[in-house]
PDB file of C-alpha atoms in Angstrom:
ATOM      1  CA  MET A   5      37.922 -15.523 -25.989  1.00  0.00           C
ATOM      2  CA  LYS A   6      39.698 -13.586 -23.241  1.00  0.00           C
ATOM      3  CA  SER A   7      39.545 -10.393 -25.267  1.00  0.00           C
ATOM      4  CA  ILE A   8      35.796 -10.846 -25.714  1.00  0.00           C
ATOM      5  CA  LEU A   9      35.218 -11.331 -21.990  1.00  0.00           C
ATOM      6  CA  VAL A  10      37.086  -8.181 -21.031  1.00  0.00           C
ATOM      7  CA  ALA A  11      35.741  -5.985 -23.827  1.00  0.00           C
ATOM      8  CA  LEU A  12      33.835  -2.946 -22.662  1.00  0.00           C
ATOM      9  CA  PHE A  13      30.923  -1.515 -24.552  1.00  0.00           C
ATOM     10  CA  LEU A  14      30.398   2.241 -24.387  1.00  0.00           C
ATOM     11  CA  ILE A  15      26.779   3.201 -25.018  1.00  0.00           C
ATOM     12  CA  GLY A  16      25.423   6.616 -24.155  1.00  0.00           C
ATOM     13  CA  SER A  17      28.568   7.218 -22.069  1.00  0.00           C
ATOM     14  CA  TYR A  18      27.725   4.298 -19.746  1.00  0.00           C
ATOM     15  CA  SER A  19      30.372   1.558 -19.983  1.00  0.00           C
ATOM     16  CA  PHE A  20      29.714  -2.005 -18.897  1.00  0.00           C
ATOM     17  CA  SER A  21      31.166  -5.432 -19.554  1.00  0.00           C
ATOM     18  CA  ASN A  22      28.650  -7.399 -21.600  1.00  0.00           C
ATOM     19  CA  ALA A  23      30.005 -10.645 -20.128  1.00  0.00           C
ATOM     20  CA  GLN A  24      28.768  -9.656 -16.669  1.00  0.00           C
ATOM     21  CA  VAL A  25      25.185 -10.835 -17.038  1.00  0.00           C
ATOM     22  CA  GLY A  26      23.370 -14.101 -16.385  1.00  0.00           C
ATOM     23  CA  VAL A  27      22.905 -16.629 -13.604  1.00  0.00           C
ATOM     24  CA  GLY A  28      25.846 -16.791 -11.214  1.00  0.00           C
ATOM     25  CA  THR A  29      27.248 -13.356 -12.029  1.00  0.00           C
ATOM     26  CA  PRO A  30      29.101 -12.074  -8.936  1.00  0.00           C
ATOM     27  CA  PRO A  31      28.866  -8.451  -7.795  1.00  0.00           C
ATOM     28  CA  ILE A  32      30.691  -6.116 -10.150  1.00  0.00           C
ATOM     29  CA  GLU A  33      33.238  -3.614  -8.856  1.00  0.00           C
ATOM     30  CA  GLY A  34      31.570  -1.097  -6.572  1.00  0.00           C
ATOM     31  CA  ALA A  35      28.395  -3.140  -6.087  1.00  0.00           C
ATOM     32  CA  GLU A  36      26.957  -4.177  -2.722  1.00  0.00           C
ATOM     33  CA  LEU A  37      25.723  -7.721  -2.160  1.00  0.00           C
ATOM     34  CA  MET A  38      22.206  -7.406  -0.760  1.00  0.00           C
ATOM     35  CA  LEU A  39      21.096 -11.034  -0.525  1.00  0.00           C
ATOM     36  CA  ASP A  40      23.347 -14.094  -0.420  1.00  0.00           C
ATOM     37  CA  GLY A  41      20.576 -16.533   0.469  1.00  0.00           C
ATOM     38  CA  SER A  42      21.108 -16.257   4.214  1.00  0.00           C
ATOM     39  CA  LYS A  43      18.557 -15.079   6.774  1.00  0.00           C
ATOM     40  CA  LYS A  44      21.282 -13.006   8.416  1.00  0.00           C
ATOM     41  CA  MET A  45      21.850 -10.842   5.354  1.00  0.00           C
ATOM     42  CA  LEU A  46      18.112 -10.654   4.750  1.00  0.00           C
ATOM     43  CA  LEU A  47      17.531  -9.159   8.198  1.00  0.00           C
ATOM     44  CA  ASP A  48      20.588  -6.893   7.947  1.00  0.00           C
ATOM     45  CA  LYS A  49      19.751  -5.293   4.604  1.00  0.00           C
ATOM     46  CA  TRP A  50      16.002  -5.620   4.057  1.00  0.00           C
ATOM     47  CA  GLU A  51      12.782  -4.582   5.772  1.00  0.00           C
ATOM     48  CA  TYR A  52       9.088  -5.119   5.240  1.00  0.00           C
ATOM     49  CA  TRP A  53       7.408  -2.479   3.111  1.00  0.00           C
ATOM     50  CA  LYS A  54       4.741  -1.182   5.432  1.00  0.00           C
ATOM     51  CA  GLY A  55       2.222  -0.015   2.851  1.00  0.00           C
ATOM     52  CA  PRO A  56      -1.568   0.219   3.270  1.00  0.00           C
ATOM     53  CA  ARG A  57      -2.111  -3.553   3.009  1.00  0.00           C
ATOM     54  CA  PHE A  58       0.778  -4.561   5.283  1.00  0.00           C
ATOM     55  CA  LYS A  59      -0.230  -7.355   7.669  1.00  0.00           C
ATOM     56  CA  ALA A  60       3.007  -9.171   8.561  1.00  0.00           C
ATOM     57  CA  GLU A  61       4.982  -8.766  11.788  1.00  0.00           C
ATOM     58  CA  ASP A  62       8.674  -8.065  12.258  1.00  0.00           C
ATOM     59  CA  PRO A  63      11.127  -9.692  11.999  1.00  0.00           C
ATOM     60  CA  ILE A  64      10.812 -10.689   8.328  1.00  0.00           C
ATOM     61  CA  LYS A  65       9.255 -14.157   7.991  1.00  0.00           C
ATOM     62  CA  TRP A  66      10.769 -14.998   4.604  1.00  0.00           C
ATOM     63  CA  ALA A  67      12.555 -18.284   5.357  1.00  0.00           C
ATOM     64  CA  GLU A  68      16.095 -19.391   4.614  1.00  0.00           C
ATOM     65  CA  VAL A  69      15.807 -22.662   2.655  1.00  0.00           C
ATOM     66  CA  LYS A  70      18.071 -25.139   0.908  1.00  0.00           C
ATOM     67  CA  ASP A  71      18.866 -24.204  -2.683  1.00  0.00           C
ATOM     68  CA  PRO A  72      17.294 -27.111  -4.635  1.00  0.00           C
ATOM     69  CA  VAL A  73      19.955 -26.831  -7.345  1.00  0.00           C
ATOM     70  CA  THR A  74      23.236 -26.314  -5.503  1.00  0.00           C
ATOM     71  CA  GLY A  75      22.417 -27.326  -1.945  1.00  0.00           C
ATOM     72  CA  GLY A  76      23.439 -23.857  -0.751  1.00  0.00           C
ATOM     73  CA  LYS A  77      21.191 -21.167   0.729  1.00  0.00           C
ATOM     74  CA  ALA A  78      18.241 -19.284  -0.701  1.00  0.00           C
ATOM     75  CA  ILE A  79      15.410 -17.155   0.637  1.00  0.00           C
ATOM     76  CA  SER A  80      11.766 -18.093   0.037  1.00  0.00           C
ATOM     77  CA  SER A  81       9.215 -15.363  -0.681  1.00  0.00           C
ATOM     78  CA  ASN A  82       6.375 -17.571   0.589  1.00  0.00           C
ATOM     79  CA  ASP A  83       5.530 -15.409   3.596  1.00  0.00           C
ATOM     80  CA  PRO A  84       2.356 -16.734   5.296  1.00  0.00           C
ATOM     81  CA  SER A  85       0.928 -13.226   5.581  1.00  0.00           C
ATOM     82  CA  ALA A  86       0.674 -12.995   1.781  1.00  0.00           C
ATOM     83  CA  ALA A  87      -1.176 -16.298   1.282  1.00  0.00           C
ATOM     84  CA  GLY A  88      -3.718 -16.137  -1.506  1.00  0.00           C
ATOM     85  CA  GLY A  89      -1.802 -13.602  -3.580  1.00  0.00           C
ATOM     86  CA  LEU A  90      -2.112 -10.702  -1.139  1.00  0.00           C
ATOM     87  CA  TYR A  91       0.614  -8.526  -2.641  1.00  0.00           C
ATOM     88  CA  GLY A  92       1.668  -5.666  -0.400  1.00  0.00           C
ATOM     89  CA  ALA A  93       0.968  -7.686   2.756  1.00  0.00           C
ATOM     90  CA  ALA A  94       4.519  -8.958   3.271  1.00  0.00           C
ATOM     91  CA  ASP A  95       6.729  -7.539   0.511  1.00  0.00           C
ATOM     92  CA  ILE A  96      10.356  -6.776   1.415  1.00  0.00           C
ATOM     93  CA  VAL A  97      12.426  -3.799   0.310  1.00  0.00           C
ATOM     94  CA  THR A  98      16.066  -2.879   0.696  1.00  0.00           C
ATOM     95  CA  LYS A  99      16.881  -0.491   3.510  1.00  0.00           C
ATOM     96  CA  LYS A 100      19.134   1.189   0.961  1.00  0.00           C
ATOM     97  CA  LYS A 101      17.128   3.697  -1.082  1.00  0.00           C
ATOM     98  CA  LEU A 102      17.990   4.232  -4.729  1.00  0.00           C
ATOM     99  CA  LYS A 103      17.840   6.608  -7.672  1.00  0.00           C
ATOM    100  CA  ASP A 104      19.910   5.404 -10.672  1.00  0.00           C
ATOM    101  CA  PHE A 105      21.339   1.916 -10.242  1.00  0.00           C
ATOM    102  CA  ARG A 106      22.533  -1.369 -11.686  1.00  0.00           C
ATOM    103  CA  ALA A 107      20.975  -4.482 -10.122  1.00  0.00           C
ATOM    104  CA  HIS A 108      21.318  -8.244 -10.433  1.00  0.00           C
ATOM    105  CA  VAL A 109      18.550 -10.516  -9.115  1.00  0.00           C
ATOM    106  CA  GLU A 110      18.385 -14.318  -9.255  1.00  0.00           C
ATOM    107  CA  PHE A 111      15.107 -16.194  -8.716  1.00  0.00           C
ATOM    108  CA  LEU A 112      13.812 -19.759  -8.916  1.00  0.00           C
ATOM    109  CA  ILE A 113      10.148 -20.734  -9.222  1.00  0.00           C
ATOM    110  CA  GLU A 114       9.510 -24.096  -7.596  1.00  0.00           C
ATOM    111  CA  LYS A 115       5.918 -24.781  -8.683  1.00  0.00           C
ATOM    112  CA  GLU A 116       3.671 -24.164 -11.682  1.00  0.00           C
ATOM    113  CA  GLY A 117       2.113 -20.707 -11.658  1.00  0.00           C
ATOM    114  CA  GLY A 118       4.616 -19.322  -9.149  1.00  0.00           C
ATOM    115  CA  ASN A 119       4.246 -15.565  -8.808  1.00  0.00           C
ATOM    116  CA  SER A 120       6.399 -12.777  -7.354  1.00  0.00           C
ATOM    117  CA  GLY A 121       7.898  -9.568  -8.714  1.00  0.00           C
ATOM    118  CA  VAL A 122      10.941  -7.295  -8.682  1.00  0.00           C
ATOM    119  CA  TYR A 123      10.113  -3.625  -8.090  1.00  0.00           C
ATOM    120  CA  LEU A 124      12.499  -0.871  -9.136  1.00  0.00           C
ATOM    121  CA  GLN A 125      12.512   1.991  -6.626  1.00  0.00           C
ATOM    122  CA  ASN A 126       9.574   0.210  -4.950  1.00  0.00           C
ATOM    123  CA  ARG A 127       7.495   1.484  -7.876  1.00  0.00           C
ATOM    124  CA  TYR A 128       7.932  -0.241 -11.218  1.00  0.00           C
ATOM    125  CA  GLU A 129       7.354  -3.993 -11.395  1.00  0.00           C
ATOM    126  CA  ILE A 130       9.363  -6.426 -13.502  1.00  0.00           C
ATOM    127  CA  GLN A 131       7.125  -9.460 -13.397  1.00  0.00           C
ATOM    128  CA  VAL A 132       8.111 -12.905 -12.092  1.00  0.00           C
ATOM    129  CA  LEU A 133       5.334 -15.292 -13.154  1.00  0.00           C
ATOM    130  CA  ASP A 134       5.491 -18.858 -14.421  1.00  0.00           C
ATOM    131  CA  GLY A 135       3.283 -19.696 -17.404  1.00  0.00           C
ATOM    132  CA  ASP A 136       2.568 -16.237 -18.828  1.00  0.00           C
ATOM    133  CA  TYR A 137       4.487 -14.059 -21.300  1.00  0.00           C
ATOM    134  CA  GLY A 138       1.890 -11.315 -21.761  1.00  0.00           C
ATOM    135  CA  LEU A 139       1.980  -7.712 -20.564  1.00  0.00           C
ATOM    136  CA  HIS A 140       1.288  -9.030 -17.058  1.00  0.00           C
ATOM    137  CA  GLY A 141       3.584 -12.023 -17.534  1.00  0.00           C
ATOM    138  CA  MET A 142       7.178 -13.111 -17.082  1.00  0.00           C
ATOM    139  CA  ALA A 143       9.830 -10.420 -17.635  1.00  0.00           C
ATOM    140  CA  ALA A 144       7.332  -7.747 -18.657  1.00  0.00           C
ATOM    141  CA  VAL A 145       7.754  -4.173 -17.516  1.00  0.00           C
ATOM    142  CA  ILE A 146       4.291  -4.700 -16.189  1.00  0.00           C
ATOM    143  CA  ASN A 147       1.399  -3.462 -18.332  1.00  0.00           C
ATOM    144  CA  GLU A 148       3.764  -1.483 -20.579  1.00  0.00           C
ATOM    145  CA  HIS A 149       6.503  -3.469 -22.333  1.00  0.00           C
ATOM    146  CA  LEU A 150       6.695  -7.084 -23.494  1.00  0.00           C
ATOM    147  CA  PRO A 151      10.118  -8.777 -23.411  1.00  0.00           C
ATOM    148  CA  LYS A 152      11.734  -9.042 -26.855  1.00  0.00           C
ATOM    149  CA  GLU A 153      12.039 -12.800 -26.475  1.00  0.00           C
ATOM    150  CA  GLU A 154      11.233 -15.649 -24.103  1.00  0.00           C
ATOM    151  CA  ALA A 155      14.297 -16.526 -22.041  1.00  0.00           C
ATOM    152  CA  TYR A 156      12.795 -18.220 -18.975  1.00  0.00           C
ATOM    153  CA  ASN A 157      14.744 -21.302 -17.846  1.00  0.00           C
ATOM    154  CA  GLY A 158      11.642 -22.944 -16.384  1.00  0.00           C
ATOM    155  CA  ILE A 159      10.443 -24.349 -13.072  1.00  0.00           C
ATOM    156  CA  GLY A 160      13.132 -25.560 -10.691  1.00  0.00           C
ATOM    157  CA  LYS A 161      15.933 -23.630 -12.409  1.00  0.00           C
ATOM    158  CA  TRP A 162      17.636 -20.368 -11.515  1.00  0.00           C
ATOM    159  CA  ASN A 163      16.954 -17.283 -13.593  1.00  0.00           C
ATOM    160  CA  SER A 164      18.505 -13.821 -13.546  1.00  0.00           C
ATOM    161  CA  TYR A 165      17.546 -10.252 -14.249  1.00  0.00           C
ATOM    162  CA  ASP A 166      20.371  -7.786 -14.955  1.00  0.00           C
ATOM    163  CA  ILE A 167      18.992  -4.285 -14.791  1.00  0.00           C
ATOM    164  CA  VAL A 168      20.141  -0.717 -15.337  1.00  0.00           C
ATOM    165  CA  PHE A 169      17.545   1.782 -14.138  1.00  0.00           C
ATOM    166  CA  LYS A 170      17.413   5.555 -14.504  1.00  0.00           C
ATOM    167  CA  ALA A 171      15.046   7.367 -12.154  1.00  0.00           C
ATOM    168  CA  ALA A 172      12.563   9.975 -13.334  1.00  0.00           C
ATOM    169  CA  ARG A 173      14.010  13.470 -13.699  1.00  0.00           C
ATOM    170  CA  PHE A 174      12.463  16.594 -12.230  1.00  0.00           C
ATOM    171  CA  GLU A 175      13.074  20.312 -12.645  1.00  0.00           C
ATOM    172  CA  ASN A 176      11.604  22.735 -10.124  1.00  0.00           C
ATOM    173  CA  GLY A 177       9.440  19.915  -8.843  1.00  0.00           C
ATOM    174  CA  LYS A 178       8.020  19.111 -12.287  1.00  0.00           C
ATOM    175  CA  LEU A 179       8.489  15.762 -14.048  1.00  0.00           C
ATOM    176  CA  VAL A 180      10.586  16.335 -17.185  1.00  0.00           C
ATOM    177  CA  GLU A 181      11.769  12.799 -18.029  1.00  0.00           C
ATOM    178  CA  GLN A 182      10.110   9.448 -17.400  1.00  0.00           C
ATOM    179  CA  PRO A 183      12.117   6.662 -15.733  1.00  0.00           C
ATOM    180  CA  LYS A 184      13.898   4.277 -18.107  1.00  0.00           C
ATOM    181  CA  VAL A 185      15.268   0.757 -17.902  1.00  0.00           C
ATOM    182  CA  THR A 186      17.358  -1.804 -19.779  1.00  0.00           C
ATOM    183  CA  ILE A 187      17.059  -5.462 -18.761  1.00  0.00           C
ATOM    184  CA  TYR A 188      18.820  -8.703 -19.600  1.00  0.00           C
ATOM    185  CA  PHE A 189      16.962 -11.940 -18.789  1.00  0.00           C
ATOM    186  CA  ASN A 190      19.278 -14.936 -18.440  1.00  0.00           C
ATOM    187  CA  GLY A 191      21.882 -13.093 -20.481  1.00  0.00           C
ATOM    188  CA  LYS A 192      19.543 -11.990 -23.287  1.00  0.00           C
ATOM    189  CA  LYS A 193      18.600  -8.350 -23.744  1.00  0.00           C
ATOM    190  CA  ILE A 194      14.805  -8.140 -23.485  1.00  0.00           C
ATOM    191  CA  HIS A 195      14.214  -4.405 -22.844  1.00  0.00           C
ATOM    192  CA  GLU A 196      16.400  -1.628 -24.254  1.00  0.00           C
ATOM    193  CA  ASP A 197      16.174   1.816 -22.653  1.00  0.00           C
ATOM    194  CA  VAL A 198      12.386   1.727 -22.484  1.00  0.00           C
ATOM    195  CA  SER A 199      10.412   4.456 -20.714  1.00  0.00           C
ATOM    196  CA  ILE A 200       8.041   3.647 -17.855  1.00  0.00           C
ATOM    197  CA  GLN A 201       4.894   5.734 -17.705  1.00  0.00           C
ATOM    198  CA  GLN A 202       3.453   5.017 -14.280  1.00  0.00           C
ATOM    199  CA  VAL A 203       3.161   2.855 -11.162  1.00  0.00           C
ATOM    200  CA  TRP A 204       0.609   0.073 -11.623  1.00  0.00           C
ATOM    201  CA  GLY A 205      -1.457  -1.803  -9.066  1.00  0.00           C
ATOM    202  CA  GLY A 206      -2.696   0.994  -6.856  1.00  0.00           C
ATOM    203  CA  PRO A 207      -1.492   2.041  -3.399  1.00  0.00           C
ATOM    204  CA  ASN A 208      -0.818  -1.575  -2.337  1.00  0.00           C
ATOM    205  CA  SER A 209       1.817  -1.955  -5.056  1.00  0.00           C
ATOM    206  CA  GLY A 210       4.446   0.551  -3.925  1.00  0.00           C
ATOM    207  CA  LEU A 211       5.463   4.178  -3.744  1.00  0.00           C
ATOM    208  CA  ASP A 212       3.169   6.569  -5.665  1.00  0.00           C
ATOM    209  CA  GLY A 213       0.781   3.740  -6.587  1.00  0.00           C
ATOM    210  CA  GLY A 214      -2.127   5.701  -5.173  1.00  0.00           C
ATOM    211  CA  ASN A 215      -0.934   9.085  -6.430  1.00  0.00           C
ATOM    212  CA  GLU A 216      -3.034  10.264  -9.401  1.00  0.00           C
ATOM    213  CA  GLY A 217      -3.787   6.660 -10.322  1.00  0.00           C
ATOM    214  CA  GLY A 218      -0.082   5.823 -10.347  1.00  0.00           C
ATOM    215  CA  LYS A 219       0.825   8.629 -12.746  1.00  0.00           C
ATOM    216  CA  GLY A 220       1.836  11.069 -10.022  1.00  0.00           C
ATOM    217  CA  ILE A 221       5.450   9.969  -9.819  1.00  0.00           C
ATOM    218  CA  THR A 222       7.505  11.796  -7.220  1.00  0.00           C
ATOM    219  CA  ASP A 223      11.233  12.348  -6.743  1.00  0.00           C
ATOM    220  CA  THR A 224      11.500  10.211  -3.589  1.00  0.00           C
ATOM    221  CA  PRO A 225      14.213   7.517  -3.768  1.00  0.00           C
ATOM    222  CA  GLY A 226      12.986   3.963  -3.179  1.00  0.00           C
ATOM    223  CA  GLY A 227      14.526   0.571  -2.505  1.00  0.00           C
ATOM    224  CA  LEU A 228      14.608  -2.588  -4.591  1.00  0.00           C
ATOM    225  CA  LYS A 229      11.516  -4.547  -3.575  1.00  0.00           C
ATOM    226  CA  LEU A 230      10.699  -8.254  -3.834  1.00  0.00           C
ATOM    227  CA  GLN A 231       7.062  -9.283  -3.776  1.00  0.00           C
ATOM    228  CA  ALA A 232       5.412 -11.913  -1.588  1.00  0.00           C
ATOM    229  CA  GLU A 233       2.295 -13.494  -3.082  1.00  0.00           C
ATOM    230  CA  GLY A 234       2.134 -16.763  -1.154  1.00  0.00           C
ATOM    231  CA  HIS A 235       4.113 -18.715  -3.765  1.00  0.00           C
ATOM    232  CA  ASP A 236       7.276 -20.807  -3.621  1.00  0.00           C
ATOM    233  CA  VAL A 237       9.619 -18.385  -5.381  1.00  0.00           C
ATOM    234  CA  LEU A 238      13.209 -18.319  -4.123  1.00  0.00           C
ATOM    235  CA  TYR A 239      15.823 -15.549  -4.310  1.00  0.00           C
ATOM    236  CA  ARG A 240      19.604 -15.403  -4.023  1.00  0.00           C
ATOM    237  CA  ASN A 241      22.574 -13.393  -5.326  1.00  0.00           C
ATOM    238  CA  VAL A 242      20.951  -9.974  -5.314  1.00  0.00           C
ATOM    239  CA  TRP A 243      23.351  -7.058  -5.642  1.00  0.00           C
ATOM    240  CA  ILE A 244      23.143  -3.353  -6.421  1.00  0.00           C
ATOM    241  CA  LYS A 245      25.474  -0.615  -7.589  1.00  0.00           C
ATOM    242  CA  ASP A 246      24.581   3.083  -7.417  1.00  0.00           C
ATOM    243  CA  LEU A 247      25.012   4.972 -10.709  1.00  0.00           C
ATOM    244  CA  ASN A 248      24.708   8.518 -11.991  1.00  0.00           C
ATOM    245  CA  LEU A 249      23.015   8.478 -15.375  1.00  0.00           C
ATOM    246  CA  ASP A 250      22.584  12.202 -15.898  1.00  0.00           C
ATOM    247  CA  GLY A 251      22.527  12.709 -19.653  1.00  0.00           C
ATOM    248  CA  LYS A 252      23.030   8.984 -20.270  1.00  0.00           C
ATOM    249  CA  SER A 253      21.105   6.048 -21.608  1.00  0.00           C
ATOM    250  CA  THR A 254      20.414   2.907 -19.554  1.00  0.00           C
ATOM    251  CA  ASP A 255      21.521   0.689 -22.436  1.00  0.00           C
ATOM    252  CA  PHE A 256      24.492  -1.639 -21.854  1.00  0.00           C
TER     253      PHE A 256
END
């Protein structure tokens, strides 16, 4: 068993321990903890995304709440400014801006139909939505890729996304390679080095959303964003590690 846990898999020259995925996974070597469930860390490392629909007021109103499972701390995405599903009104994004990276995000949906989202580079949404497994549903690379299997733990339980993302590549200002991503959902691989074609949802969704209908991707780094839609979706244990995936796959 020990040998299995420490085994390293080398895929496309990117090595990673396959045991380091799933709920409760601590930051890997070289990663930065971005959200431990406390309001202090939230305010230190995150900011509102002030896009065209922004209507919240600083400081961030996402509340520190009691983790319903462990009794510890978690952060609720139910910002009052986003009531009624007004995405883009009170979304939060890391102050740290990213190109290629490895990320771990844990979320818990408290009520039926709970809705949020994890945005890579504040562009590409990995959906968080109870009750739907379609192209706009849980764990989809929204509107483009369905998860290979259903791995959702259900309402009132913690779930995790483990993500390796490779930013779009440009040469002389021209897009030459689409962004790519590999994702594990609760320890199960659901997307394997899939390409992402565009930003969906228009200018209220994130960077480049209003640029050529979302297809005008630029080379600007962007943070990891969490979406507020007026639902009781909690977050904790979010961490990020910068990578350099030049010439490499995202698969791990």
